CSV table of C-alpha atoms and ligand atoms in Angstrom, one decimal:
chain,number,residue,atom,x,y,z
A,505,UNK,CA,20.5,6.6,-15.3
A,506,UNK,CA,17.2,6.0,-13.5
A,507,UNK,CA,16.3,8.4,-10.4
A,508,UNK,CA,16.7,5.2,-8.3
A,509,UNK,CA,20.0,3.7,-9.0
A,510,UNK,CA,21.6,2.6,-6.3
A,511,UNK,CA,18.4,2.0,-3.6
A,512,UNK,CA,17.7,-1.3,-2.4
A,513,UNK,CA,13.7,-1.8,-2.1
A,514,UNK,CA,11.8,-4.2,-0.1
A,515,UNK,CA,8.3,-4.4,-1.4
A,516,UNK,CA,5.7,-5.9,0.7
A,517,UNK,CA,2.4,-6.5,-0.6
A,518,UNK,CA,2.3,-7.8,-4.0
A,519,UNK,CA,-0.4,-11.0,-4.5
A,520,UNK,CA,-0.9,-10.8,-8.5
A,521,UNK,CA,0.3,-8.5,-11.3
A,522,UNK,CA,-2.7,-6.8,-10.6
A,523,UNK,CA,-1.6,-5.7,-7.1
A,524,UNK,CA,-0.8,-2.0,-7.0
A,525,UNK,CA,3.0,-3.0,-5.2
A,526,UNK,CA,3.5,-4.7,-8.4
A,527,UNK,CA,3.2,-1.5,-9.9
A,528,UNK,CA,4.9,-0.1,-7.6
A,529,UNK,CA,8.1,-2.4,-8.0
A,530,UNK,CA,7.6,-2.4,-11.8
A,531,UNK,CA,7.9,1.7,-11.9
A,532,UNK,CA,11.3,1.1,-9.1
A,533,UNK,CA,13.0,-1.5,-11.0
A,534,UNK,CA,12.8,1.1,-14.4
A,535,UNK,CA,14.5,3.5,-12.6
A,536,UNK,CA,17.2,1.4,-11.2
A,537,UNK,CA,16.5,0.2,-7.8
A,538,UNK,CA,17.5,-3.4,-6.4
A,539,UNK,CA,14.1,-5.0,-5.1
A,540,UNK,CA,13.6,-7.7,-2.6
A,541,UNK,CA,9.5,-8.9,-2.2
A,542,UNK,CA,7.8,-10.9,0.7
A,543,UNK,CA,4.6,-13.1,0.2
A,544,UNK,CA,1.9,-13.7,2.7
A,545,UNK,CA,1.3,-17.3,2.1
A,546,UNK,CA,2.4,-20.2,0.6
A,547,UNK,CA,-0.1,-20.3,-1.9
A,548,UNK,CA,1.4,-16.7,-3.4
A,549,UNK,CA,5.2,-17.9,-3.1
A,550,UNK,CA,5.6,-18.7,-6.8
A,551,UNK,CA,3.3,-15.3,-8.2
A,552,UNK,CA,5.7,-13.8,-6.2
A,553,UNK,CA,8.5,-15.5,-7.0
A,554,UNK,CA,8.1,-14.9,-10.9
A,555,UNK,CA,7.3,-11.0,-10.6
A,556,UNK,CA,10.4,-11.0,-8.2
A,557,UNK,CA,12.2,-12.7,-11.8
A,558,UNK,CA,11.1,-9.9,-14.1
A,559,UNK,CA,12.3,-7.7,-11.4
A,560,UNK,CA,15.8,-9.3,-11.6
A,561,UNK,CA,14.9,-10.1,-8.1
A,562,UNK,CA,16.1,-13.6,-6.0
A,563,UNK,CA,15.4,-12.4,-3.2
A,564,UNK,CA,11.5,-14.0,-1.8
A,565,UNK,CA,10.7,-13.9,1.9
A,566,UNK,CA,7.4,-14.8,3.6
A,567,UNK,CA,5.9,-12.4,6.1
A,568,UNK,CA,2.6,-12.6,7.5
A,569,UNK,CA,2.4,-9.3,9.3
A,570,UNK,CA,0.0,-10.8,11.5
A,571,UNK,CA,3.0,-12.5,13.5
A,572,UNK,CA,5.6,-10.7,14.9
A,573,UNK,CA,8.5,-12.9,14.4
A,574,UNK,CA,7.8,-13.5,10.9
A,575,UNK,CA,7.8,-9.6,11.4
A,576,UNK,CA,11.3,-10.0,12.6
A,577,UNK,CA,12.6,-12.5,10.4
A,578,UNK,CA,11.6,-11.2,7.6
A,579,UNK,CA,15.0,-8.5,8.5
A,580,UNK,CA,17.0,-11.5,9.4
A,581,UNK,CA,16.7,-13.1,6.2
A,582,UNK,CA,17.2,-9.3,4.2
A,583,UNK,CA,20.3,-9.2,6.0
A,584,UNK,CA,21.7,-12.5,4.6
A,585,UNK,CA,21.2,-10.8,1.1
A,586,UNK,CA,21.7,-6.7,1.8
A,587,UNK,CA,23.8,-5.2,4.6
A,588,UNK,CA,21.4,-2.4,4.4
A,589,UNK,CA,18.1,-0.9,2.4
A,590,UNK,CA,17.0,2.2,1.8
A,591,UNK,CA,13.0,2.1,0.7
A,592,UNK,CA,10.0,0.1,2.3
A,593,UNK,CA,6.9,0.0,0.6
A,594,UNK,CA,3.9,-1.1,2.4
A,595,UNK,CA,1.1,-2.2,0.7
A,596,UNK,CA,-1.3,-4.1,2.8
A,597,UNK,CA,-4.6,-3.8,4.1
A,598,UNK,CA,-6.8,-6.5,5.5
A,599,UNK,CA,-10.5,-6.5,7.5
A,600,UNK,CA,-12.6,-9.6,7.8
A,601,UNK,CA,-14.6,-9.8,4.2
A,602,UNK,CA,-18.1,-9.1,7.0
A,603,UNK,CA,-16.9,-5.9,7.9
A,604,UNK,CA,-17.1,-4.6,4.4
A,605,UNK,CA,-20.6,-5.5,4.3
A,606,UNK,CA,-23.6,-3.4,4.7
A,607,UNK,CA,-23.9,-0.5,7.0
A,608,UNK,CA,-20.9,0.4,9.6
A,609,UNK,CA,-22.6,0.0,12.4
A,610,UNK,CA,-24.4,-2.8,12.2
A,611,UNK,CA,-21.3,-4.8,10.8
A,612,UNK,CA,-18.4,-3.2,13.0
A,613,UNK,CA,-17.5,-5.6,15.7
A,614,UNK,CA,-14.7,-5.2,18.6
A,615,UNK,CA,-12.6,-8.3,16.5
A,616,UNK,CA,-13.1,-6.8,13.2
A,617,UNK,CA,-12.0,-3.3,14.4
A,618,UNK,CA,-9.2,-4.8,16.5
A,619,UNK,CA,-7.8,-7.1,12.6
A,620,UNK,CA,-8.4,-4.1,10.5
A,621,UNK,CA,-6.5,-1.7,12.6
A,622,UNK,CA,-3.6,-4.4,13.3
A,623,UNK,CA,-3.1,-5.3,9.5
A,624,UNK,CA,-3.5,-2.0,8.2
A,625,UNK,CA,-2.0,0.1,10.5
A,626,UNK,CA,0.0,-1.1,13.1
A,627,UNK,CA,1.9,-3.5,10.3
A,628,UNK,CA,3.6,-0.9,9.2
A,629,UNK,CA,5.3,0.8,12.2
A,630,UNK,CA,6.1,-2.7,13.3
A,631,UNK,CA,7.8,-3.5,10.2
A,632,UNK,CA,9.4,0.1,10.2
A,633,UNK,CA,10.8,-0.4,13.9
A,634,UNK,CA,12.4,-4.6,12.9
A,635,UNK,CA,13.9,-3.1,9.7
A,636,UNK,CA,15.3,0.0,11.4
A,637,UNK,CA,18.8,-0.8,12.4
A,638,UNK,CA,18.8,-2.0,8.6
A,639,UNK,CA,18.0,1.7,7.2
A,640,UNK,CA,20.3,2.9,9.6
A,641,UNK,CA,22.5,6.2,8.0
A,642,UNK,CA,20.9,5.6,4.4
A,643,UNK,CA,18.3,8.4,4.2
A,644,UNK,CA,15.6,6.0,3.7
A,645,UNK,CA,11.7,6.0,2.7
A,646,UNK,CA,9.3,4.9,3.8
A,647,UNK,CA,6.1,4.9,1.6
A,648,UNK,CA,2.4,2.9,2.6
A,649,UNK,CA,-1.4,2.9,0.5
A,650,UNK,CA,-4.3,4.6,1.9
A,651,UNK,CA,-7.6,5.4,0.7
A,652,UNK,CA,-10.0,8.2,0.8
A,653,UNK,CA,-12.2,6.4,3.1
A,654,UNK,CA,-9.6,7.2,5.6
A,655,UNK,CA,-11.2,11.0,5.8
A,656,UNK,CA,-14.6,10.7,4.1
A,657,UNK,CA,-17.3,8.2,5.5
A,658,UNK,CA,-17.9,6.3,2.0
A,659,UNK,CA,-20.6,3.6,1.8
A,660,UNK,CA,-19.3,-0.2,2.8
A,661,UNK,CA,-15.8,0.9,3.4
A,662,UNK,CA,-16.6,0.6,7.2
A,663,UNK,CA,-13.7,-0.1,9.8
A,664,UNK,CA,-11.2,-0.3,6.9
A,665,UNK,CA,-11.7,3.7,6.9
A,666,UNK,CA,-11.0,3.8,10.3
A,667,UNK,CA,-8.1,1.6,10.0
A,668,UNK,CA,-6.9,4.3,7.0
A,669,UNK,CA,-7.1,7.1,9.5
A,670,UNK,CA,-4.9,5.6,11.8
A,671,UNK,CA,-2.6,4.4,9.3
A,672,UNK,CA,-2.6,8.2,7.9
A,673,UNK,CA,-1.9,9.2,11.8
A,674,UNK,CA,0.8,6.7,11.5
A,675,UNK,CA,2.4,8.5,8.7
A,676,UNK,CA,3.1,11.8,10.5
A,677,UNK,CA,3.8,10.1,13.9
A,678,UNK,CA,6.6,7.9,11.9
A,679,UNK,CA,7.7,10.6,10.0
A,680,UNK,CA,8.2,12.9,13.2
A,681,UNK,CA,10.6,9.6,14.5
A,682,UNK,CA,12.6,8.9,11.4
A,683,UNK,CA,13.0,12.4,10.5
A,684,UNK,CA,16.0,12.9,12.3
A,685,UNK,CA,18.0,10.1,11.3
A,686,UNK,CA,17.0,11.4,7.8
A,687,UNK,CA,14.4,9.1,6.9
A,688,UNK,CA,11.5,10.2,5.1
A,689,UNK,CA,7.9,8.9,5.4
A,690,UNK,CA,4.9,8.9,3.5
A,691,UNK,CA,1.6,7.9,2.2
A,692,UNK,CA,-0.3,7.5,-1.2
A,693,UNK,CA,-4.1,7.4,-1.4
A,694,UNK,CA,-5.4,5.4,-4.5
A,695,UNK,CA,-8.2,5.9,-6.4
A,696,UNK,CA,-10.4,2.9,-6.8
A,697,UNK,CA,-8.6,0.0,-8.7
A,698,UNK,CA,-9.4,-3.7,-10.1
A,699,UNK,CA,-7.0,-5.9,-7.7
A,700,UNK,CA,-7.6,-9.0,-5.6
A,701,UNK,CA,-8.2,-6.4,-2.7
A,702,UNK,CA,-11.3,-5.1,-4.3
A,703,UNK,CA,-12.4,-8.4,-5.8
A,704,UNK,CA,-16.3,-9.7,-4.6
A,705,UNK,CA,-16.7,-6.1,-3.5
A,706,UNK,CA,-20.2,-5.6,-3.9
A,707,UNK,CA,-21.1,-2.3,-5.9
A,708,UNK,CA,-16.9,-1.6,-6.7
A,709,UNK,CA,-17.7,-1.6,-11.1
A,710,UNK,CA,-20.2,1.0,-9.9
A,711,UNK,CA,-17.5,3.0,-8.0
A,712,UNK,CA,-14.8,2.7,-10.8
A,713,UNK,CA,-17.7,4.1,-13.1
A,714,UNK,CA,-18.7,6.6,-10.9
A,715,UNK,CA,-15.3,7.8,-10.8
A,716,UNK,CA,-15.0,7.0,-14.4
A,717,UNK,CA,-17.8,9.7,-15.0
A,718,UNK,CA,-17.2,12.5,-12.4
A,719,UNK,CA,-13.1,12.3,-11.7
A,720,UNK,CA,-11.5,15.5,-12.9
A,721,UNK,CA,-9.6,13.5,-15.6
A,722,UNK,CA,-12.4,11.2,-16.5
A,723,UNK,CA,-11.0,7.9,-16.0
A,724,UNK,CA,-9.9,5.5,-13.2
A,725,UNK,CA,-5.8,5.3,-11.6
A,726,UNK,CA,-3.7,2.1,-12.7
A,727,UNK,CA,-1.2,0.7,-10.5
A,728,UNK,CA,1.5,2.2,-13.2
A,729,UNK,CA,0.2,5.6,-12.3
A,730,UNK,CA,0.6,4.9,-8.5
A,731,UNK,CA,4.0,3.3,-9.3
A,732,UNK,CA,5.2,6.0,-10.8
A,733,UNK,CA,4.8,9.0,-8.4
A,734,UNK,CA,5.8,5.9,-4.9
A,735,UNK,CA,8.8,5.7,-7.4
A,736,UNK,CA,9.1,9.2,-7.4
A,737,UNK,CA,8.5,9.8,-3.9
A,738,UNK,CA,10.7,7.2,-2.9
A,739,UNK,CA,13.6,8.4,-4.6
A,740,UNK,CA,16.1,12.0,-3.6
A,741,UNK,CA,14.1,14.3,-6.2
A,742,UNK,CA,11.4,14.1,-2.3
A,743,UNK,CA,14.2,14.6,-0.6
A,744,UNK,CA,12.3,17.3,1.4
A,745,UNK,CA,8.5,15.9,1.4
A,746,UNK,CA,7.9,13.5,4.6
A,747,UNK,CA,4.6,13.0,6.3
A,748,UNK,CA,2.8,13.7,3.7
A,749,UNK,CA,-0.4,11.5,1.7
A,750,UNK,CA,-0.7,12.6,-2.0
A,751,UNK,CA,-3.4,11.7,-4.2
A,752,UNK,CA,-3.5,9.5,-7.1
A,753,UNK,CA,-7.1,9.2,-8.0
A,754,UNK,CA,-7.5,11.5,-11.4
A,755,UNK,CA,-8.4,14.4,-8.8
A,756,UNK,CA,-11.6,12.9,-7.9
A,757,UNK,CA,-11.0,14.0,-4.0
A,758,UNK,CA,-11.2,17.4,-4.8
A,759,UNK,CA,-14.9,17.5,-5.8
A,760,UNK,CA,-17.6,18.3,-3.9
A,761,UNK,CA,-21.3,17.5,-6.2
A,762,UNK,CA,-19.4,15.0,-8.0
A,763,UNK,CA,-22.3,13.4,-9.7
A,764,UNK,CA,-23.7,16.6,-10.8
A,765,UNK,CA,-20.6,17.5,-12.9
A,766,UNK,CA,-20.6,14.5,-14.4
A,767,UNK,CA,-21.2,13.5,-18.3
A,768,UNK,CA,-24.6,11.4,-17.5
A,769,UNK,CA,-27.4,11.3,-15.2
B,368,NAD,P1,-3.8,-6.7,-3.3
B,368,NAD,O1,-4.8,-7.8,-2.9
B,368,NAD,O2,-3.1,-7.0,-4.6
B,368,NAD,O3,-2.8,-6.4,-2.2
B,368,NAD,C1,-3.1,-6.5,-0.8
B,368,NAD,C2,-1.9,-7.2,-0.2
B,368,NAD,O4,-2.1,-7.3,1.2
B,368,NAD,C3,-1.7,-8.7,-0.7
B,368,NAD,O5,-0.4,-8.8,-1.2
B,368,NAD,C4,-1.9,-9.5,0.6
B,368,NAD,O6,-1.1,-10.6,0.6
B,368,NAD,C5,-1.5,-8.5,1.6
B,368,NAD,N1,-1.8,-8.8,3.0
B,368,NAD,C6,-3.1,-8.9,3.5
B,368,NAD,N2,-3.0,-9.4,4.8
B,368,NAD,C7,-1.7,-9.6,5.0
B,368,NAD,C8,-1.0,-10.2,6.1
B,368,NAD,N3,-1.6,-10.6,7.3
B,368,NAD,N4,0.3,-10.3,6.0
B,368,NAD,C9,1.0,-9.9,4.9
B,368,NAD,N5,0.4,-9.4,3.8
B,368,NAD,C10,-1.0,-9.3,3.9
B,368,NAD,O7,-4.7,-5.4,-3.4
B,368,NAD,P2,-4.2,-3.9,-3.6
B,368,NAD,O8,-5.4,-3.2,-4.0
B,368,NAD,O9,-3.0,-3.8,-4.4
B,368,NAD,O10,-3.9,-3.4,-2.1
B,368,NAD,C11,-2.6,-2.8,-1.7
B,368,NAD,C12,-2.9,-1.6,-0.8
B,368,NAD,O11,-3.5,-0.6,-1.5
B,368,NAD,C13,-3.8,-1.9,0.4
B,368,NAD,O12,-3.3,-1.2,1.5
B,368,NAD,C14,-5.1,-1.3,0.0
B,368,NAD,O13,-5.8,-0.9,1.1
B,368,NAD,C15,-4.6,-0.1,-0.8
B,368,NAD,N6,-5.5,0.6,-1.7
B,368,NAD,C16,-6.2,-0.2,-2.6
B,368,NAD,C17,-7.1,0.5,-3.5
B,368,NAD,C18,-7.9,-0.3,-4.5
B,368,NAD,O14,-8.9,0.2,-4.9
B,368,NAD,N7,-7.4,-1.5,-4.9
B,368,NAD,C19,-7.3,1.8,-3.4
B,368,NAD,C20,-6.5,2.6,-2.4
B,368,NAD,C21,-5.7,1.9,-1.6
B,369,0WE,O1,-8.4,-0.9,0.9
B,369,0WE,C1,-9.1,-1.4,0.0
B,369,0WE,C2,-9.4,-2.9,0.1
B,369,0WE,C3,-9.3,-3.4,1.5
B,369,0WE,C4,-9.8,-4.8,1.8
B,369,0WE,C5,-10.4,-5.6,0.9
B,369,0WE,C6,-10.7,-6.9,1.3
B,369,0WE,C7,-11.4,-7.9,0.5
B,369,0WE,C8,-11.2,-9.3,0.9
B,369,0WE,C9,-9.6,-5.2,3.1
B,369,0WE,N1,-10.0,-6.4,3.5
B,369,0WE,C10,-10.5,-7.2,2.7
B,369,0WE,N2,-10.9,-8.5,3.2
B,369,0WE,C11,-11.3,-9.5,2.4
B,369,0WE,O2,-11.7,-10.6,2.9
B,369,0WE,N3,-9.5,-0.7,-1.0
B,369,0WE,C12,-9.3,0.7,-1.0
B,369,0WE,C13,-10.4,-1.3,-2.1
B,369,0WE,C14,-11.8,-1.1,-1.7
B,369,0WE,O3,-12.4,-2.0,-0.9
B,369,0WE,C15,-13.6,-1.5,-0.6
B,369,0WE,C16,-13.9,-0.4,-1.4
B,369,0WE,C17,-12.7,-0.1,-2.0
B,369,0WE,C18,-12.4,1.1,-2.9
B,369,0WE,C19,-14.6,-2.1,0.2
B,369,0WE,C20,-15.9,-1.4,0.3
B,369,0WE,C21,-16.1,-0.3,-0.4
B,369,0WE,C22,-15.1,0.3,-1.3
């Protein structure tokens, strides 16, 4: 029997099968959980709906976190399928494509900070706090994506990093919340990986070889490997880890000198 049986999943977040959520779900579904998905847009609704099918999934719903009663409907229409749910994944992040441009300071602008922090951070209290009367007496987790540019200043990363540090402040503010109704909340921070997120980054094949060279196991993450442990995390073997961000990035955080321990250069 899988170590999820009997947990009902919504997953927010997937766009492709390269999407780390769809890792995520893939890893949950193995060990047993019920999944329900949302979609940003229309033009991801069938993607979406066909992951959602190998998933054994009908249940599709379209949430633009950007709007709160899409936000709130989004609970409205779980609750036509599920009386309840016990895990909510959160895997969105969003800045305007300029602000990942360049140096910080010259591209950071009061709109760009305000979209980066609203997307990536606030999203996921506000969908916490719609889909709380929902969790309500299930010892739920909660479980979001960060990224190492949340406490390291990395080049081109920019407000997003910022926006990662508040969404890692959310964490531990959310987790002191839900705690006492017996929900659990918590973060994992990625390594670099190919997804539509990273696509037209300039310099990212540079970063996954970078990492490729210097990380501690000597390779890049894949969204199975950050599947697995959100599974893991998400299920009662974390029954007593909350407010807490674990690595999945083959170590590489721990280094200090990276490139000098690498195998070239
Ligand atoms: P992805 O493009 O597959 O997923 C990003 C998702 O965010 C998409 O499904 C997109 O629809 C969604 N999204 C953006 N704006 C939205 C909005 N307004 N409303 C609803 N959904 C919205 O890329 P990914 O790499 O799988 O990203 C998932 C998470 O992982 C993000 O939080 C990202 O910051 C984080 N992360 C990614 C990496 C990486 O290198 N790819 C590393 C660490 C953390
Ligand atoms: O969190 C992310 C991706 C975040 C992201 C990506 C985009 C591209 C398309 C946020 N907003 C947008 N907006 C767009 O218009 N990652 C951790 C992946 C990532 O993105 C980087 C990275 C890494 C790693 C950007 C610059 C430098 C490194």
């Amino acid at each position: 029997m899988g170590f999820l049986q009997g947990k009902r999943a919504l997953i927010v977040g997937v766009a492709s099968k390269r999407s780390i959520a769809w890792g995520i779900a893939e890893a949950m579904h193995r060990e047993g959980a019920e999944l329900a998905f949302t979609y940003q847009t229309e033009k991801l609704k069938s993607r979406v709906e066909q992951i959602a099918e190998i998933c054994g999934s009908d249940i599709i719903i379209p949430c633009d976190v950007a709007y709160d009663e899409q936000i709130t409907d989004t609970f409205a229409q779980l609750g036509k399928h599920w009386d309840g749910y016990d895990i909510l994944v959160h895997s969105v992040g969003f800045a305007p494509r300029e602000q990942l441009v360049g140096d910080y300071m010259d591209a950071v602008t009061r709109e760009g900070f305000q979209i980066a922090h609203d997307i990536s951070s606030y999203s996921f209290v506000a969908l916490a706090q719609a889909g709380r009367s929902m969790m309500a007496g299930r010892n739920g987790a909660l479980l979001t994506l960060s990224y190492m540019g949340a406490v390291r200043a990395m080049p081109s990363y920019n407000v997003m990093g910022l926006a990662k540090a508040s969404l890692e402040a959310n964490v531990r503010y959310m987790a002191q919340s839900l705690g006492p109704e017996g929900h659990r909340v918590n973060g994992i921070s990625a390594g670099p990986v190919k997804t539509l997120a990273a696509a037209g980054i300039s310099q990212f094949r540079k970063m996954l070889d970078h990492v490729k060279r210097t990380a501690p196991m000597r390779r890049t993450i894949t969204p199975e490997d950050v599947g697995n442990v959100a599974a893991f995390m998400c299920s009662d073997l974390a029954a007593g880890v909350t407010g807490e961000i674990t690595y999945v990035d083959a170590g590489y955080n721990i280094l200090g000198m990276a490139e000098l321990g690498g195998d070239k250069d």
